[in-house]
Tab-separated table of C-alpha atoms and ligand atoms in Angstrom:
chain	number	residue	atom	x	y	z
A	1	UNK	CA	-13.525	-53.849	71.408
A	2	UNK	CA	-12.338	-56.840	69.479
A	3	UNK	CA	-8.596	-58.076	70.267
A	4	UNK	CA	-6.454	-59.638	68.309
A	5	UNK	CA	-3.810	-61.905	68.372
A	6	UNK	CA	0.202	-61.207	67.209
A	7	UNK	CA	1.746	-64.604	67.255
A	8	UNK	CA	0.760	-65.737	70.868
A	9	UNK	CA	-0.091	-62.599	72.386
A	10	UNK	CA	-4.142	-60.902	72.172
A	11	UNK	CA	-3.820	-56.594	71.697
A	12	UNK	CA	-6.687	-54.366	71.678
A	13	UNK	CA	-7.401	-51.180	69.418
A	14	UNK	CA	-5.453	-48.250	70.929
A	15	UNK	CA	-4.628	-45.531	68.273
A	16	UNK	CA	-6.257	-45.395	65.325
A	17	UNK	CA	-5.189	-45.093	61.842
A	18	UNK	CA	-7.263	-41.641	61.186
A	19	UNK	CA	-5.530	-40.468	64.127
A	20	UNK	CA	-1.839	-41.336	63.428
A	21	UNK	CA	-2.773	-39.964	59.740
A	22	UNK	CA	-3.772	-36.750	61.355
A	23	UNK	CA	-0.818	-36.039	63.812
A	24	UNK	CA	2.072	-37.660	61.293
A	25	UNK	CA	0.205	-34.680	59.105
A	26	UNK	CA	1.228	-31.805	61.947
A	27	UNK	CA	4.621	-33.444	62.935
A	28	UNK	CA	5.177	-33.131	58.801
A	29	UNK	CA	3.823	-29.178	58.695
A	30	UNK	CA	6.197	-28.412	61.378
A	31	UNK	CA	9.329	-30.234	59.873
A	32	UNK	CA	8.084	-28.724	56.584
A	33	UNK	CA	7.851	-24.997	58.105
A	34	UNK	CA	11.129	-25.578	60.156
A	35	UNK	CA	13.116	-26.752	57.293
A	36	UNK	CA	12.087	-24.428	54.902
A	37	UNK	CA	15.269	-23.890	52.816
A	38	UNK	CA	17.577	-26.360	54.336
A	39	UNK	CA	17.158	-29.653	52.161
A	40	UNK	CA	17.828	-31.711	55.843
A	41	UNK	CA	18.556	-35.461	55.951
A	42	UNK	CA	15.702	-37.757	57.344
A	43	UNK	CA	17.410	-40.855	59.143
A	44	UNK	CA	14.812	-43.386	59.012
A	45	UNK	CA	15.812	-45.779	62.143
A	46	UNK	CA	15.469	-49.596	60.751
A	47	UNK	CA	13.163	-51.762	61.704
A	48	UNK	CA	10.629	-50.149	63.487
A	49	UNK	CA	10.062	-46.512	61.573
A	50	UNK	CA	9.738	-47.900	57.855
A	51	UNK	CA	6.124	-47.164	57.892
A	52	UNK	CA	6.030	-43.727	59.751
A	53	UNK	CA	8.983	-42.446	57.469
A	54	UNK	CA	7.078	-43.381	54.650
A	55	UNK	CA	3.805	-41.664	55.630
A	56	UNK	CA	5.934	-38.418	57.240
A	57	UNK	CA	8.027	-38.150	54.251
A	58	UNK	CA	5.526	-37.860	51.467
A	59	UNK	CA	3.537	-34.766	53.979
A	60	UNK	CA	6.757	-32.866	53.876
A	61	UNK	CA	6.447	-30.022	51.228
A	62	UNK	CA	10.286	-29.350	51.255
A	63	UNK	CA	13.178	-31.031	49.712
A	64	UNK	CA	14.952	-33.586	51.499
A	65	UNK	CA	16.887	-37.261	51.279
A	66	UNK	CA	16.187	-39.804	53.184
A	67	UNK	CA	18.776	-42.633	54.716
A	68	UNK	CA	18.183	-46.076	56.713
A	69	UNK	CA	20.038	-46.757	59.417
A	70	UNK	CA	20.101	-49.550	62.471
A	71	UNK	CA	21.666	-49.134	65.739
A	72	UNK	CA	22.855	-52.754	67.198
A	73	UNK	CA	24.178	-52.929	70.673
A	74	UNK	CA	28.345	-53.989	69.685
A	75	UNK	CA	28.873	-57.710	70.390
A	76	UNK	CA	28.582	-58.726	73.980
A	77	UNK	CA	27.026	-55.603	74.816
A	78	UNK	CA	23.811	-56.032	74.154
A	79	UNK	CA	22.832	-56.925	77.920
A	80	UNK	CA	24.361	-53.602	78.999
A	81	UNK	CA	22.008	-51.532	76.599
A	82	UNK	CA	25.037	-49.083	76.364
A	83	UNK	CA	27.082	-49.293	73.446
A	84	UNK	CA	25.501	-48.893	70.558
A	85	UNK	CA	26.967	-49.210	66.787
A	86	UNK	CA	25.565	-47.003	63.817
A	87	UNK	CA	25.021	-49.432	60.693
A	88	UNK	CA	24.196	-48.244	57.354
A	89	UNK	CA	25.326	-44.602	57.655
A	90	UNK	CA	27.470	-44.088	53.953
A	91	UNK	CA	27.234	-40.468	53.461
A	92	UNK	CA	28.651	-37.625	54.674
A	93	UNK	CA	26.218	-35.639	57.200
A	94	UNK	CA	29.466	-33.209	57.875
A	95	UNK	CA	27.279	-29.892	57.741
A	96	UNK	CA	24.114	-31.380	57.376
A	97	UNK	CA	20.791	-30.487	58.614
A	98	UNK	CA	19.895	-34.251	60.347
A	99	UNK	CA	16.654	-35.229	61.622
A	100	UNK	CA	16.370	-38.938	62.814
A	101	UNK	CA	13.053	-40.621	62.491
A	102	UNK	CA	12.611	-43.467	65.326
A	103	UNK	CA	8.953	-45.352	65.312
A	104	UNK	CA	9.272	-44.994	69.752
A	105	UNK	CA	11.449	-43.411	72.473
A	106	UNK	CA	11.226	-45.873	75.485
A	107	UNK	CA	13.960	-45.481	77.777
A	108	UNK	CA	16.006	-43.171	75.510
A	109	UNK	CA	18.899	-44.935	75.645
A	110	UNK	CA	19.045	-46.049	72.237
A	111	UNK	CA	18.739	-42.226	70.696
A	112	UNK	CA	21.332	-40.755	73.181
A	113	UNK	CA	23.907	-43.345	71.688
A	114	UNK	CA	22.729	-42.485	68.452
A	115	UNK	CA	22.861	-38.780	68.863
A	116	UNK	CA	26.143	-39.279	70.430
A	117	UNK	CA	27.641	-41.247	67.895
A	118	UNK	CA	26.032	-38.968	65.566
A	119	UNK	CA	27.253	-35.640	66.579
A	120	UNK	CA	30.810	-36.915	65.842
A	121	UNK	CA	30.270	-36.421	62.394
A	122	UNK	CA	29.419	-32.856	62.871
A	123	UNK	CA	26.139	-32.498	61.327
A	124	UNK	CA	24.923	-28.833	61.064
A	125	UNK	CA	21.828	-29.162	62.983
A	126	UNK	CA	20.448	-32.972	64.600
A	127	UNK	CA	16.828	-33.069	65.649
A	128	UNK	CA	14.582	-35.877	67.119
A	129	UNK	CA	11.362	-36.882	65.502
A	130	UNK	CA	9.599	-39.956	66.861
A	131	UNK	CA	5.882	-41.295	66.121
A	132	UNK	CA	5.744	-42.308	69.928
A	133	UNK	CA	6.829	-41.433	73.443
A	134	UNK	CA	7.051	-42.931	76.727
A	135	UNK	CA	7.780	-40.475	78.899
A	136	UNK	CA	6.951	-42.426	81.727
A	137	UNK	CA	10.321	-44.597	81.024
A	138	UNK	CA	12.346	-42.051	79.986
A	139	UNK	CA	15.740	-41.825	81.448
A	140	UNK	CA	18.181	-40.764	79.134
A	141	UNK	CA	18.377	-37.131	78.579
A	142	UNK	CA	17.077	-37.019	74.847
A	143	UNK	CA	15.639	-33.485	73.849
A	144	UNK	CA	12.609	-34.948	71.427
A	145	UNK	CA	12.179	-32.336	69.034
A	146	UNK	CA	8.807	-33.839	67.697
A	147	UNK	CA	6.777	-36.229	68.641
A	148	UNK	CA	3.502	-37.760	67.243
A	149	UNK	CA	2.047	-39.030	70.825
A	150	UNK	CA	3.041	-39.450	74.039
A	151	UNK	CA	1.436	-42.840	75.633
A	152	UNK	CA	2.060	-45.172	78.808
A	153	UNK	CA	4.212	-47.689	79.382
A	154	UNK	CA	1.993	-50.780	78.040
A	155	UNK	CA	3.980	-52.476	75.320
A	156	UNK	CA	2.645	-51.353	71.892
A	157	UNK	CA	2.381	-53.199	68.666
A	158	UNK	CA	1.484	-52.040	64.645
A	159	UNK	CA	2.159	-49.144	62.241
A	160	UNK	CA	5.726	-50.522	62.111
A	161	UNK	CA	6.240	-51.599	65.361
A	162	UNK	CA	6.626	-55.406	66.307
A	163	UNK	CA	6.099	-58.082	68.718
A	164	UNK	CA	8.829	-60.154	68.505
A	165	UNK	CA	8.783	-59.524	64.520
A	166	UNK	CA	5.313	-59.803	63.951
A	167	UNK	CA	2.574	-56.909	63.533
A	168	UNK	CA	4.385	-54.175	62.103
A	169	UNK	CA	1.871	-54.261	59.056
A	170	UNK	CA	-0.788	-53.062	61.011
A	171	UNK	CA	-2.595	-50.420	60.412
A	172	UNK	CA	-3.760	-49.424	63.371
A	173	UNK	CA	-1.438	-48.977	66.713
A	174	UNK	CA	-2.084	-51.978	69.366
A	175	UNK	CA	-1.568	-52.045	73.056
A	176	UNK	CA	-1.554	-55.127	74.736
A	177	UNK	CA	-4.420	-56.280	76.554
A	178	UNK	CA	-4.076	-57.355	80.041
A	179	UNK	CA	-6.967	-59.308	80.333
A	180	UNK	CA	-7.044	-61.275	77.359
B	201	LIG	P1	14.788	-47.403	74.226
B	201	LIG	O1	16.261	-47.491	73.977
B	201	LIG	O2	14.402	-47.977	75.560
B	201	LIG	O3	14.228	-46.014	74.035
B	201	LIG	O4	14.119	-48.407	73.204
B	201	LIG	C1	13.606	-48.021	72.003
B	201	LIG	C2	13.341	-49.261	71.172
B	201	LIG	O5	12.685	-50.290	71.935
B	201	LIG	C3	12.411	-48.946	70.041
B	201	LIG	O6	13.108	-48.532	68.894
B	201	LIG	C4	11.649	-50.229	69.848
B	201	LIG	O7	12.348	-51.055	68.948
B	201	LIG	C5	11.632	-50.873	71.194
B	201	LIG	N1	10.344	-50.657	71.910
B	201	LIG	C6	10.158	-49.938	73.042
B	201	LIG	N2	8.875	-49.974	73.446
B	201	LIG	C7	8.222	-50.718	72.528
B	201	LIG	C8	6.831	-51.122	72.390
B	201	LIG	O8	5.934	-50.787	73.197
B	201	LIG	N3	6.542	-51.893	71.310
B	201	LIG	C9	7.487	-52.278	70.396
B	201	LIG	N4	8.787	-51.934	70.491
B	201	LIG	C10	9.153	-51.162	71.538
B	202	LIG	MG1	13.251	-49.247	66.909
């Protein structure tokens, strides 16, 4: 299995592009079936979904729009991992069928600010779809509506997601390899 390096850091081969094709295809039939009618709101969350949104959002057979958002922990927060600021959000999602779109669900604690902050604005219906899951880290209490995979705690890398800003063009998902 042949490593490779993201800026000073070897990963190995972990899921593979046929794969992530295949199960961004089901997460899409399901949205596609459970939407049927509804023309819902995809919010892409910026940096790390760009390239799952894009995949998942030309498998869905329905109408929808799409938005890009960023959460950033508020100034002098960001230790705390607690308040979190929506950025980007300039339409209405009053009434609104929302589904957000995050590339990984860790600890949680970023989407149960963001569903928080969120449900504020009274959106009709707000669902969870991630391409990954740690469930093993999960503490927030974050109902995840769909998810692509569900893998360990080993830090991850590709298909979007970085190491310290590198490797998100990557076609392949990465896991980080221990003995290299
Ligand atoms: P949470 O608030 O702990 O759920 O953190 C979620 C965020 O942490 C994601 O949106 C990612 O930006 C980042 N993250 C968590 N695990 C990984 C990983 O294995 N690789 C890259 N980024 C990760
Ligand atoms: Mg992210």
């Amino acid at each position: 299995m042949d490593s490779i390096l993201v800026k000073d850091r070897y990963f190995k081969p972990f899921i593979p592009a046929a794969e992530i094709a295949q199960r961004v295809a089901e997460v899409a039939a399901r949205i596609s079936a459970d939407f049927e009618g509804r023309n819902p709101l995809l919010l892409a969350v910026l940096n790390g979904s760009f390239v799952f949104a894009a995949d998942l959002a030309r498998q869905l057979t329905i109408p929808f729009t799409i938005s890009f958002i960023r959460v950033s922990s508020y100034e002098g927060m960001a230790s705390t991992g607690e308040l979190k600021e929506v950025i980007g959000l300039s339409e209405s999602i009053e009434g609104r069928p929302v589904i957000i779109i995050e590339d990984i669900i860790d600890s949680g604690f970023t989407m149960a600010s963001l569903l928080e902050s969120l449900r504020r604005q009274h959106p009709a219906d707000l669902r969870v779809c991630t391409l990954l899951t740690k469930p093993g880290n999960l503490k927030a209490d974050v109902r995840i509506d769909y998810s692509a995979f569900n893998i360990p705690n080993d830090f991850i890398v590709g298909y979007g997601l970085d190491y310290d800003g590198f490797g998100r063009g990557l076609k392949e998902i990465y896991v980080v390899d221990t003995e290299a």
